[in-house]
XYZ file of C-alpha atoms in Angstrom:
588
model
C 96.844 -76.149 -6.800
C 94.426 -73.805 -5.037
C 91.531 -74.163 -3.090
C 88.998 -71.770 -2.197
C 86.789 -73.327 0.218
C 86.438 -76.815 1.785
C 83.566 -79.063 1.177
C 81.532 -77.818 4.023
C 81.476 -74.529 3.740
C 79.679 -73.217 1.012
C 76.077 -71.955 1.528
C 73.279 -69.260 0.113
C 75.602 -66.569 1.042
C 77.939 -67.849 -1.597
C 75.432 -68.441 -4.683
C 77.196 -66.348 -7.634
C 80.748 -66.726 -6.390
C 83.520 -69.100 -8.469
C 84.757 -71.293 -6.328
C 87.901 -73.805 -6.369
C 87.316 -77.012 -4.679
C 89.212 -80.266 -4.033
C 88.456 -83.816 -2.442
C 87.631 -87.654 -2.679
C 84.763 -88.848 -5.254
C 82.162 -89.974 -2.648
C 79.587 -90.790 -4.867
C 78.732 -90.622 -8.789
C 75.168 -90.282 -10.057
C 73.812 -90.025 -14.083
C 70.936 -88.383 -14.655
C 70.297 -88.464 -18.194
C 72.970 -85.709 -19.630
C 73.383 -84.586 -16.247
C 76.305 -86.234 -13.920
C 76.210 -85.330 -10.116
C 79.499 -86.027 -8.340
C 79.554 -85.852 -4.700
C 82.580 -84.209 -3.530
C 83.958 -84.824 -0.011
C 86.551 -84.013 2.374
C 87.093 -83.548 6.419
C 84.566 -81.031 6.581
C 81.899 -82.233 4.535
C 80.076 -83.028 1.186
C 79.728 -80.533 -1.316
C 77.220 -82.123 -4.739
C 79.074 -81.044 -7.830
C 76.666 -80.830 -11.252
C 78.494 -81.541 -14.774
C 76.509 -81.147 -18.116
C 76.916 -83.351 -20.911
C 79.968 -81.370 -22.333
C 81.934 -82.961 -19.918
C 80.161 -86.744 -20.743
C 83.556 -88.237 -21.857
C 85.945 -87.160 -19.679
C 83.673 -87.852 -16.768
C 83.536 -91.694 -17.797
C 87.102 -92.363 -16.316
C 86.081 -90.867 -13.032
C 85.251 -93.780 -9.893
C 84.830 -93.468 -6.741
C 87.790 -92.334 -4.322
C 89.209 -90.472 -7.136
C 90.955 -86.705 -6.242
C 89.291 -84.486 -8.429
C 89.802 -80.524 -8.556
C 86.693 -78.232 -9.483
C 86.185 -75.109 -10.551
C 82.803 -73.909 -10.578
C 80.269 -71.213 -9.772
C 78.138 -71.788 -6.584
C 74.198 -72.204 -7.234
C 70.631 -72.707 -5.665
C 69.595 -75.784 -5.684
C 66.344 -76.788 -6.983
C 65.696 -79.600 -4.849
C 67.369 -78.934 -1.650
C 68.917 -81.638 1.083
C 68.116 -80.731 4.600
C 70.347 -83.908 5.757
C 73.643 -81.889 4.407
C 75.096 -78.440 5.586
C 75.705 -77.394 2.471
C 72.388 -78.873 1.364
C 70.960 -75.838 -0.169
C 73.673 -74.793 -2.730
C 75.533 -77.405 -6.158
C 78.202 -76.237 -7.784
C 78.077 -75.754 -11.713
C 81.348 -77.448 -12.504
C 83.330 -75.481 -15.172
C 86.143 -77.363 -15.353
C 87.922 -80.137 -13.498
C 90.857 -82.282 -13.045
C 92.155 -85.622 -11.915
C 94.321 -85.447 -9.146
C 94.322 -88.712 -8.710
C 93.241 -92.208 -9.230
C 92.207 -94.958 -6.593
C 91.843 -98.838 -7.530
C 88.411 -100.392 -6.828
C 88.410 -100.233 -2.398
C 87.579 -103.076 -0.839
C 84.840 -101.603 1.438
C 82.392 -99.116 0.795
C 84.032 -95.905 1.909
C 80.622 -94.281 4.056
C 79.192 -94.349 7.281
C 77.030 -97.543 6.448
C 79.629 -99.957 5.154
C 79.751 -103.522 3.967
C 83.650 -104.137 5.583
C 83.703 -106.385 8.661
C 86.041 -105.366 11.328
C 89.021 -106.899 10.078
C 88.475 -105.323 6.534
C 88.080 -102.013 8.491
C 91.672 -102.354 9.884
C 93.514 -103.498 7.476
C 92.617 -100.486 5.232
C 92.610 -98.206 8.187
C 93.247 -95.765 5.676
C 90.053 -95.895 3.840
C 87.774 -96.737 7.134
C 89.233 -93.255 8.064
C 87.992 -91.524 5.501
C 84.394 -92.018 6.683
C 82.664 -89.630 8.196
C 81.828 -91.298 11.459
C 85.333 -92.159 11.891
C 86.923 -88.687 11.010
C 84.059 -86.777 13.179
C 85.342 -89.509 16.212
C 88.719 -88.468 15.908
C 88.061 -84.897 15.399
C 86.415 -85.119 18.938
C 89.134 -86.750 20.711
C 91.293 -83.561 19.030
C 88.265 -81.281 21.222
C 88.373 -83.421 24.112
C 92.468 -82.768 24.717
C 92.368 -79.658 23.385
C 89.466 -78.750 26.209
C 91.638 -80.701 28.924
C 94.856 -78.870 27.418
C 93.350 -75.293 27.886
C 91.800 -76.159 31.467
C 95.219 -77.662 32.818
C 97.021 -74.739 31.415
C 94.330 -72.182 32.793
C 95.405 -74.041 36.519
C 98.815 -73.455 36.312
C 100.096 -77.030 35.445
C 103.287 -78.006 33.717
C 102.990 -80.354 30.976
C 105.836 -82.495 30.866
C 107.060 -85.649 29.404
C 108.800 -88.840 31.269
C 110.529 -91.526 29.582
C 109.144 -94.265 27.629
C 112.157 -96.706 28.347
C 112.402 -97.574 31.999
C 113.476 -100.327 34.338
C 110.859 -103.311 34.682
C 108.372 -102.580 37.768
C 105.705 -104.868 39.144
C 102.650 -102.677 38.522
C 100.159 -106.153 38.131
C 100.172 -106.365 33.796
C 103.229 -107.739 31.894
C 105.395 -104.934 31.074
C 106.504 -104.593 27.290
C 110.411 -105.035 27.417
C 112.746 -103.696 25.065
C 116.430 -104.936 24.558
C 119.487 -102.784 25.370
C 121.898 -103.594 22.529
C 124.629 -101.122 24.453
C 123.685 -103.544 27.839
C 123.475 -106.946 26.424
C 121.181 -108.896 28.217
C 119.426 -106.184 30.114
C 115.741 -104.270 29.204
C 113.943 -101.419 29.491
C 110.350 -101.663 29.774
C 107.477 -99.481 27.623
C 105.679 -97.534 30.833
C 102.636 -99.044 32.083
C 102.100 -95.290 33.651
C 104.277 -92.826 34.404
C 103.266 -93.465 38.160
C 107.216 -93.147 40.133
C 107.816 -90.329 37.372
C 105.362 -88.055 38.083
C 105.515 -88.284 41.771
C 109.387 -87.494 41.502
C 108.279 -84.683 39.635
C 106.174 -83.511 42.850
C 109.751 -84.099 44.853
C 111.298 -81.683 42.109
C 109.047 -79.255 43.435
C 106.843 -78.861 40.038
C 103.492 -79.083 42.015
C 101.365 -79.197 39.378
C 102.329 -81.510 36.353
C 100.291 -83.276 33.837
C 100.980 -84.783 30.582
C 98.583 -86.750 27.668
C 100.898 -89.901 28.235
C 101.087 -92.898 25.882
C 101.419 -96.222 28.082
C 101.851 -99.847 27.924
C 100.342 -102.941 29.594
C 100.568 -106.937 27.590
C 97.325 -107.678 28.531
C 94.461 -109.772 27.136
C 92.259 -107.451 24.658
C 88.729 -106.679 25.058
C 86.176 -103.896 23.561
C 87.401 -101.244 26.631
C 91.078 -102.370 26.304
C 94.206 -101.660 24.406
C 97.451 -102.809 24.736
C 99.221 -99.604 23.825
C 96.662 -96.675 25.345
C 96.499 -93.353 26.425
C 95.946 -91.749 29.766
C 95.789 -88.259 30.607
C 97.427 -87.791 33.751
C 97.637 -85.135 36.760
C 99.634 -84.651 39.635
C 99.713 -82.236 42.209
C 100.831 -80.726 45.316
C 99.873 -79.669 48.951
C 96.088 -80.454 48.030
C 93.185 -82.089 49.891
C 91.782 -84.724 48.607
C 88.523 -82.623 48.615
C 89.990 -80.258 46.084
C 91.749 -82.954 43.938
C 88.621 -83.981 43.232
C 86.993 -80.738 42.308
C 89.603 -80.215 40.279
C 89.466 -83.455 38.346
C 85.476 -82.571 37.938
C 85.861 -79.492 36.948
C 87.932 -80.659 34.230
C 85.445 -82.945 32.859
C 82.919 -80.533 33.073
C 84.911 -78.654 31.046
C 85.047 -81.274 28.613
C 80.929 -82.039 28.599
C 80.635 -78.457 28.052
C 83.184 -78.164 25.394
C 82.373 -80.894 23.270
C 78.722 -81.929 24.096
C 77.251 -78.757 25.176
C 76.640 -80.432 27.848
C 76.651 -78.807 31.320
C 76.741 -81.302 34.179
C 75.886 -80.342 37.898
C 78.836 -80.058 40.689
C 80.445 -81.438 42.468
C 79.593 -85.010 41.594
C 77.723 -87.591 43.297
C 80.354 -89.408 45.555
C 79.867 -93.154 46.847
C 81.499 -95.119 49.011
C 83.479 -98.241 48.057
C 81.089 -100.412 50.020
C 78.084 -98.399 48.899
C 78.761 -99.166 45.443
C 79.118 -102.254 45.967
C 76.641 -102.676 48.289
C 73.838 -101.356 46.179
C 74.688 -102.090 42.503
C 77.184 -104.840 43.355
C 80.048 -103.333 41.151
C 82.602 -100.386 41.891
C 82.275 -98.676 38.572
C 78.102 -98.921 38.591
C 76.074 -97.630 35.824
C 73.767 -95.269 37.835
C 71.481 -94.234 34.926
C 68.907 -96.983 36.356
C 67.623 -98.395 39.653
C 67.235 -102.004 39.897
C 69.101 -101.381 43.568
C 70.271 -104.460 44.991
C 69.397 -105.192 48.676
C 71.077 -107.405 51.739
C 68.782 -110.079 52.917
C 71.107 -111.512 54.931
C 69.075 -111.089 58.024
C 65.896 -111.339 56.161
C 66.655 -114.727 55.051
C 69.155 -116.504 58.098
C 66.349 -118.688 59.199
C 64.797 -119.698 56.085
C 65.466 -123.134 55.261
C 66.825 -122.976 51.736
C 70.145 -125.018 51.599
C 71.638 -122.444 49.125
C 71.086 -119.724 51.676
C 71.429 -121.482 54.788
C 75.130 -122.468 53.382
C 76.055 -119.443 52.423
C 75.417 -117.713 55.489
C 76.996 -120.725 57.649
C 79.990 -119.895 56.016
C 79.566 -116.207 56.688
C 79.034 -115.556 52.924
C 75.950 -113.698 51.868
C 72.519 -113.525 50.211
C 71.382 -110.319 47.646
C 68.475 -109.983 46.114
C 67.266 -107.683 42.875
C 63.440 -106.248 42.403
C 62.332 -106.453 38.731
C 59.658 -104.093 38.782
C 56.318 -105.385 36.956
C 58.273 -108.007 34.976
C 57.065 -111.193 36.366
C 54.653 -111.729 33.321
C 57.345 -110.686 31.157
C 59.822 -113.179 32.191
C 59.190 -116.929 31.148
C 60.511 -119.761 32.638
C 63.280 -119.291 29.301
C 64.557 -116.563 29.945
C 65.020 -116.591 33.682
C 67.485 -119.631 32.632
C 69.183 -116.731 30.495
C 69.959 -114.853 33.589
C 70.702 -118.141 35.186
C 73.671 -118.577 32.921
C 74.803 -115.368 33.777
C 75.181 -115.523 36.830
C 76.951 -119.259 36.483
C 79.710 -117.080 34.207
C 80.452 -115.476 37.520
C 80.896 -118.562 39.281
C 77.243 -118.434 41.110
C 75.600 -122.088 41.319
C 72.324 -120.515 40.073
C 69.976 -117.841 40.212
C 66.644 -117.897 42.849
C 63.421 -116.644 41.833
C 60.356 -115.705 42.938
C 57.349 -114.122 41.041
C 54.549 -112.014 43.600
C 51.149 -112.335 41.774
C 47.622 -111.325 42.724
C 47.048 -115.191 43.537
C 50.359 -114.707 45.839
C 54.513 -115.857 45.573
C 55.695 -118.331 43.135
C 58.619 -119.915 42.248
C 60.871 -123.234 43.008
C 61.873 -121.564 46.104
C 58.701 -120.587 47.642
C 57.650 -123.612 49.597
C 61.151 -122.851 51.867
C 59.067 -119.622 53.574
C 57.096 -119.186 56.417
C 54.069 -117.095 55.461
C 55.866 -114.547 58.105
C 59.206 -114.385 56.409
C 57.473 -114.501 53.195
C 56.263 -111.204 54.281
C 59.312 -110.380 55.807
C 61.378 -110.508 52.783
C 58.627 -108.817 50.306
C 58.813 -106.086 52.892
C 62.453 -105.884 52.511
C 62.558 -105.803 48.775
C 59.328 -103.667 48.551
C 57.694 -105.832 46.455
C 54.393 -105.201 44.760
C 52.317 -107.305 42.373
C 54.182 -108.727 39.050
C 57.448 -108.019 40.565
C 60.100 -110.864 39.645
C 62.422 -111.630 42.581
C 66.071 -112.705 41.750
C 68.331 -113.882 44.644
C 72.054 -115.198 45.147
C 73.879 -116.704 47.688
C 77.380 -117.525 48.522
C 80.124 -118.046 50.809
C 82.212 -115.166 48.126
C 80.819 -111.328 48.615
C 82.619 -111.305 45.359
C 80.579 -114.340 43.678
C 77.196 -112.497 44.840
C 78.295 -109.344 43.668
C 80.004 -110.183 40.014
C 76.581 -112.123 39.244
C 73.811 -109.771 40.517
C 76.073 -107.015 38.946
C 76.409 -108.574 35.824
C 72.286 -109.573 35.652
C 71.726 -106.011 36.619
C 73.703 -104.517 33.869
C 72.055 -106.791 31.021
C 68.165 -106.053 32.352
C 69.290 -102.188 32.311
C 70.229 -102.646 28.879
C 67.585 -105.368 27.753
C 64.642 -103.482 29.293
C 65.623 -99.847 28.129
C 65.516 -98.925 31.698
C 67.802 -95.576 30.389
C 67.901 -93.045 28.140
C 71.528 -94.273 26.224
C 72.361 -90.523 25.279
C 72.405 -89.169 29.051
C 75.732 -88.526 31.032
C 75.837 -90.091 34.952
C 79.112 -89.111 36.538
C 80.306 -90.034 40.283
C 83.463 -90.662 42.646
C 83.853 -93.968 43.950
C 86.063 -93.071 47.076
C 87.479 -95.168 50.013
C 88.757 -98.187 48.456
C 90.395 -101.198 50.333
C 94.328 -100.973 50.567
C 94.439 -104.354 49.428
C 92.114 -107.341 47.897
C 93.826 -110.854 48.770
C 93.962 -113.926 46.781
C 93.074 -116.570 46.954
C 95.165 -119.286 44.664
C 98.491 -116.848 45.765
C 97.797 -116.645 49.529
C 98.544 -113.176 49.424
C 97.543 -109.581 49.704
C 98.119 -107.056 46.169
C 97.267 -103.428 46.165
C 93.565 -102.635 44.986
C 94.874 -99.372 43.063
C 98.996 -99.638 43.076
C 101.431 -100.033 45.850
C 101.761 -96.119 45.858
C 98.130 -95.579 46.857
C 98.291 -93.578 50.849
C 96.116 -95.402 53.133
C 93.627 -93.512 55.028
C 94.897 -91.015 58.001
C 92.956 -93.259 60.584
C 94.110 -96.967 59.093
C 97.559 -96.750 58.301
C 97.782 -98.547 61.641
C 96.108 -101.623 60.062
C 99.013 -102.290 57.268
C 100.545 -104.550 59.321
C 97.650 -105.417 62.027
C 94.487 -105.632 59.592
C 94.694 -105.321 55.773
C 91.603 -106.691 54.928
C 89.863 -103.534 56.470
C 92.576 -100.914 55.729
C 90.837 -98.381 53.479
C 93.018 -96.357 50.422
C 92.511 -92.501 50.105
C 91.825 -93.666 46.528
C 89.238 -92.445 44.340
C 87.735 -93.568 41.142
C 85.886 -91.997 38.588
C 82.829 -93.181 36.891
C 80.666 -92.794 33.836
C 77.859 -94.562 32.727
C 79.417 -98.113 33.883
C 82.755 -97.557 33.333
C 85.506 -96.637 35.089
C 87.166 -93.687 33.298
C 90.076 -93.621 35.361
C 91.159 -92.747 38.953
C 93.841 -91.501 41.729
C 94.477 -91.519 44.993
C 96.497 -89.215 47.636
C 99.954 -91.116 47.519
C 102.461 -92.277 50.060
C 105.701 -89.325 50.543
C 107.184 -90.832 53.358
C 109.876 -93.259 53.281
C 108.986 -95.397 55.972
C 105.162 -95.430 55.577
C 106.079 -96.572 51.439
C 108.684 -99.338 52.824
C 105.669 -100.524 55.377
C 103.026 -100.389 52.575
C 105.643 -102.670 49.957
C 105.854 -105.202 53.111
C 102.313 -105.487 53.835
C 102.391 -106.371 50.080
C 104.585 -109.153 50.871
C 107.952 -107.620 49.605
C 111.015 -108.501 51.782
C 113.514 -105.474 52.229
C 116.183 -106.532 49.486
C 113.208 -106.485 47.231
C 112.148 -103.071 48.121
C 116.071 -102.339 47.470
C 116.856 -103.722 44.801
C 113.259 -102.697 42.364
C 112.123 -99.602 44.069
C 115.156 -98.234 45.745
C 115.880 -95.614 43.196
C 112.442 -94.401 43.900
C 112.291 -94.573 47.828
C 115.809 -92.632 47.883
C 113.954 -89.889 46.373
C 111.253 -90.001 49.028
C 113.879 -89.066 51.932
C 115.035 -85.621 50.650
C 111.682 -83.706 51.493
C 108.777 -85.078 49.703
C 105.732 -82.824 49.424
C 102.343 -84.566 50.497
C 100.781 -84.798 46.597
C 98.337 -86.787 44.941
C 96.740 -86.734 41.691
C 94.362 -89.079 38.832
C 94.445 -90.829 35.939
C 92.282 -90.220 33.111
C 91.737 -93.086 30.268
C 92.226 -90.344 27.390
C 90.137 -93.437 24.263
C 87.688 -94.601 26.973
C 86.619 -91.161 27.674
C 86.550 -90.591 23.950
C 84.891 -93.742 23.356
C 81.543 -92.892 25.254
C 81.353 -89.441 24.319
C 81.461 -90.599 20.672
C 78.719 -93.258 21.457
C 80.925 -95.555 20.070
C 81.037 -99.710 21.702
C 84.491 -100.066 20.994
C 88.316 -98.411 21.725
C 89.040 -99.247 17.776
C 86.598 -97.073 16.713
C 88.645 -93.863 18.820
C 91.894 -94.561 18.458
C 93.259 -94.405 14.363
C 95.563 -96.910 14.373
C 94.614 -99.859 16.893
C 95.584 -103.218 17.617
C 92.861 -106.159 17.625
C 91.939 -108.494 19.846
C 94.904 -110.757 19.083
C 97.359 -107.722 19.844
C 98.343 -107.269 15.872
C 98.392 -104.987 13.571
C 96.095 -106.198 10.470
C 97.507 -103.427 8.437
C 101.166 -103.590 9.034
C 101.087 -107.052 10.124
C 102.474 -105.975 12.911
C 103.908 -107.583 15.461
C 106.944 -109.834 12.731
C 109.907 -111.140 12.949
C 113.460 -110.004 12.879
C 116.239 -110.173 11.051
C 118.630 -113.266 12.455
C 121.523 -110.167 12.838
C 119.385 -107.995 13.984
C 118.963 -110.429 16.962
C 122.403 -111.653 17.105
C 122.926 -107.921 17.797
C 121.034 -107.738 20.991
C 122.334 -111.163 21.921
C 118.546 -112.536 21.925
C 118.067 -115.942 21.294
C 114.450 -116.994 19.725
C 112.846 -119.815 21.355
C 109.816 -120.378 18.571
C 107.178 -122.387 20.191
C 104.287 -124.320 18.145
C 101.825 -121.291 18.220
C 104.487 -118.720 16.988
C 105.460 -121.227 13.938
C 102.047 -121.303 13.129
C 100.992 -118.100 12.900
């Protein structure tokens, strides 16, 4: 079997030559005593032209079948500007089945008829579309850009284990039997956080690795339960150039694979900017619609939503829809009602400003002064639509402005969806408390290094104790992050308590860890990179499945391989597992 080009590659510089080619039966036209076969394979489409001596042979060819072609390249009459090799057929002189395919049970092509599901259980046939092979081809350019940069740098790709003790990271950790150890686990990685930085106490100083990791956690569109993360560590380095290094890496990566060249260094905002202004940490800043504190503006107005919120030191925001009152009936402000009730808000307060002045349910609670006041604040012009909650939770006011911001970006093309908006998110909080658990857990992980000036407030103030953490953002999601970490003993041991661990607990599921951090530990920090999410906006694509070739759904399985199943009963008996089968695993 030989082939002399692929199905891509032929053009007018080839017209004349006898070529050899081999693929997949995309598509198979008669034209009277003409048959057109469309021939394709990873690279492309090549249109193959048979006359009517080969009428009867051609009859047992379908769709998907391998066929081998030999031919002579020519001109085409009636070229295809929509196809590379457009200009050029080839004048099949002979051919042969390679072989057959049964009927598929989805169009194989770019528009298909397959839902989802269809698509995943014959993964193998959704990847033979184009879309789907050109998506993984560019997360091949996106590591292989990332690859060359790292290596350009000086860092050490290496690998850490996959089976590992149990650690509380915050998701359930995928445990795997010992059959040597009966009754003890090792757990998949979540990250290979306490690795890497051991690797920094090895003296490495520069490591990375494309890592495969591990979290059982509820699915979404952005989420995978097995994923990959592409993940740096390093040495001796400011924060400031950890952070020019991470940039300059995904510049690297726009440039590479979207011929894209982004400005540096990026944007950076505050924790409390972000979420002062868009109401969200990981904002999508391809769009205004800024929101703005009226706590002030608003204390004396007597509005018992406000006026309760603010008695209980909560807080009021407000959003500016610019030239949308008009737009916006009575209907669909109860639309953006309801989303801001799915973030726990107890509604959404409007006001429209018209030439004949401010209407809405809320207006009659304003003096004609703070009326002014508050149009002032929000710079407010005629046919302007005035949204407004308040809360005793920052977070409540936040979550639902953020969320109605995010939709009336989308719904109102305020942005051009093909445009790149990288920043930093920097200066998180140490901690975020709980509520239901009357406790404090770490914002980032418990490995994070608080800032120079707060490490003081671990013990004194945690609610204001800010991280030397960093995030990275794109477009309205967070594409991963890092953070200068802890490297001295004591400081780690004070960070776990402040977390709520007692001492034996620090001993007994970190101590392996903090032993290491008392033999001269460099001061290193470093980021994680979500390797599909990346992959997933750069493709333009709405979903991890559509990056990643073999994925899980939404109900963590497998449609293909049916994946996860049971066991054998020795198999178990092996491990010394008992199976307690509750009603939903008999069902399913």
């Amino acid at each position: 079997m030989n082939r002399t080009h692929n199905n891509g590659q032929l053009r007018m510089s080839h017209v004349g030559d006898n070529v050899e080619l081999i693929g997949w039966v995309a598509k198979k036209r008669n034209l009277g005593a003409l048959v057109f076969i469309d021939l394709r394979d990873r690279y492309g489409v090549t249109q193959i032209i048979f006359d009517e001596s080969f009428e009867e042979r051609l009859k047992e060819v379908k769709n998907e079948y391998i066929l081998q072609v030999k031919g002579s390249v020519i001109e085409r009459s009636s070229k295809n500007p929509k196809m590379a090799t457009g200009d050029i057929e080839v004048q099949a002189k002979d051919f042969q089945i390679i072989n057959t395919a049964k009927l598929t049970p989805m169009i194989v092509a770019d528009e298909t008829d397959a839902l989802e599901e269809t698509r995943m259980q014959y993964r193998y046939l959704d990847l033979r579309r184009p879309m789907m092979q050109e998506n993984l081809m560019t997360r091949h350019k996106i590591t292989r850009s990332i690859r060359e940069y790292l290596d350009n740098l000086d860092f050490i790709d290496i690998e850490t284990p996959y089976l590992n003790r149990s650690t509380p990271e915050g998701a359930r950790d995928f445990l795997v039997p010992s059959r040597v150890h009966k009754g003890e686990f090792y757990a998949l990685p979540q990250s290979p956080q306490l690795f890497k930085q051991l690797l920094m106490v090895s003296g490495f100083e520069k490591y990375y690795q494309i890592a495969r990791c591990f979290r059982d956690e509820d699915l979404r569109a952005d989420r995978q339960i097995e994923f990959t993360q592409v993940d740096v560590e390093m040495s001796f380095l400011s924060t400031d150039r950890i952070l020019e290094i991470g940039e300059g890496m995904i510049a690297k990566v726009m440039h590479d694979v979207k011929g894209i060249d982004i400005e540096l260094p990026l944007r950076r905002l505050t924790w409390h900017e972000a979420m002062e202004k868009y109401g969200i940490d990981k904002p999508d800043t391809r769009f205004g619609l800024e929101l703005v504190n009226l706590n002030h503006i608003v204390a004396d107005v007597d509005f018992a939503v406000f006026k309760n919120a603010l008695e209980a030191h909560g807080h009021v925001k407000g959003i500016n829809v610019v030239a949308q009152a008009q737009e916006f009936s009575r209907k669909k402000i109860d639309n953006l009602t309801e989303i801001a009730k799915t973030y726990k808000a107890k509604g959404l307060a409007w006001l429209k400003v018209s030439e004949a002045g401010v209407q809405g349910p809320i207006a009659k609670f304003f003096t004609e002064e703070q009326m002014n006041t508050l149009l002032t604040a929000m710079n407010a012009k005629e046919n302007d639509l005035l949204l407004f909650v308040g809360d005793p939770k920052y977070e409540v006011v936040c979550d639902s402005l953020a969320a109605i911001r995010n939709y009336l970006g989308k719904e109102l093309k305020l942005y051009d969806p093909s445009t790149f908006d990288f920043l930093w998110v920097v200066d998180f909080p140490m901690f975020e408390y709980d509520d239901e658990t009357q406790r404090y857990y770490a914002k980032h992980h418990p490995f994070t290094r608080p800032k120079d000036e707060d490490i003081d407030k671990l013990e004194t103030d945690p609610e204001n104790c800010l991280a030397d953490a960093y995030d990275i953002v794109l477009n309205g999601f967070e594409l991963g992050g890092g953070s200068q970490r802890i490297y001295e003993q004591n400081l780690q041991e004070r960070a776990f308590k402040a977390l709520g661990f007692t001492q034996e607990q620090i001993d007994s599921q970190f101590g392996w860890f903090v032993e290491g951090l008392q033999y001269g530990t460099p001061p290193h920090g470093g980021f994680a990179l979500g390797l599909d999410r990346v992959a997933m906006l750069l493709c333009g694509c709405d979903s991890l499945r559509d990056v990643i070739a073999f994925p899980k759904n939404t109900s963590a399985t497998c449609p293909m391989s049916k994946a996860p199943t049971p066991v054998a009963k020795a198999q178990l008996d092996e491990l010394g597992i008992g199976v307690n089968k509750n009603e939903s695993t008999e069902s399913k």
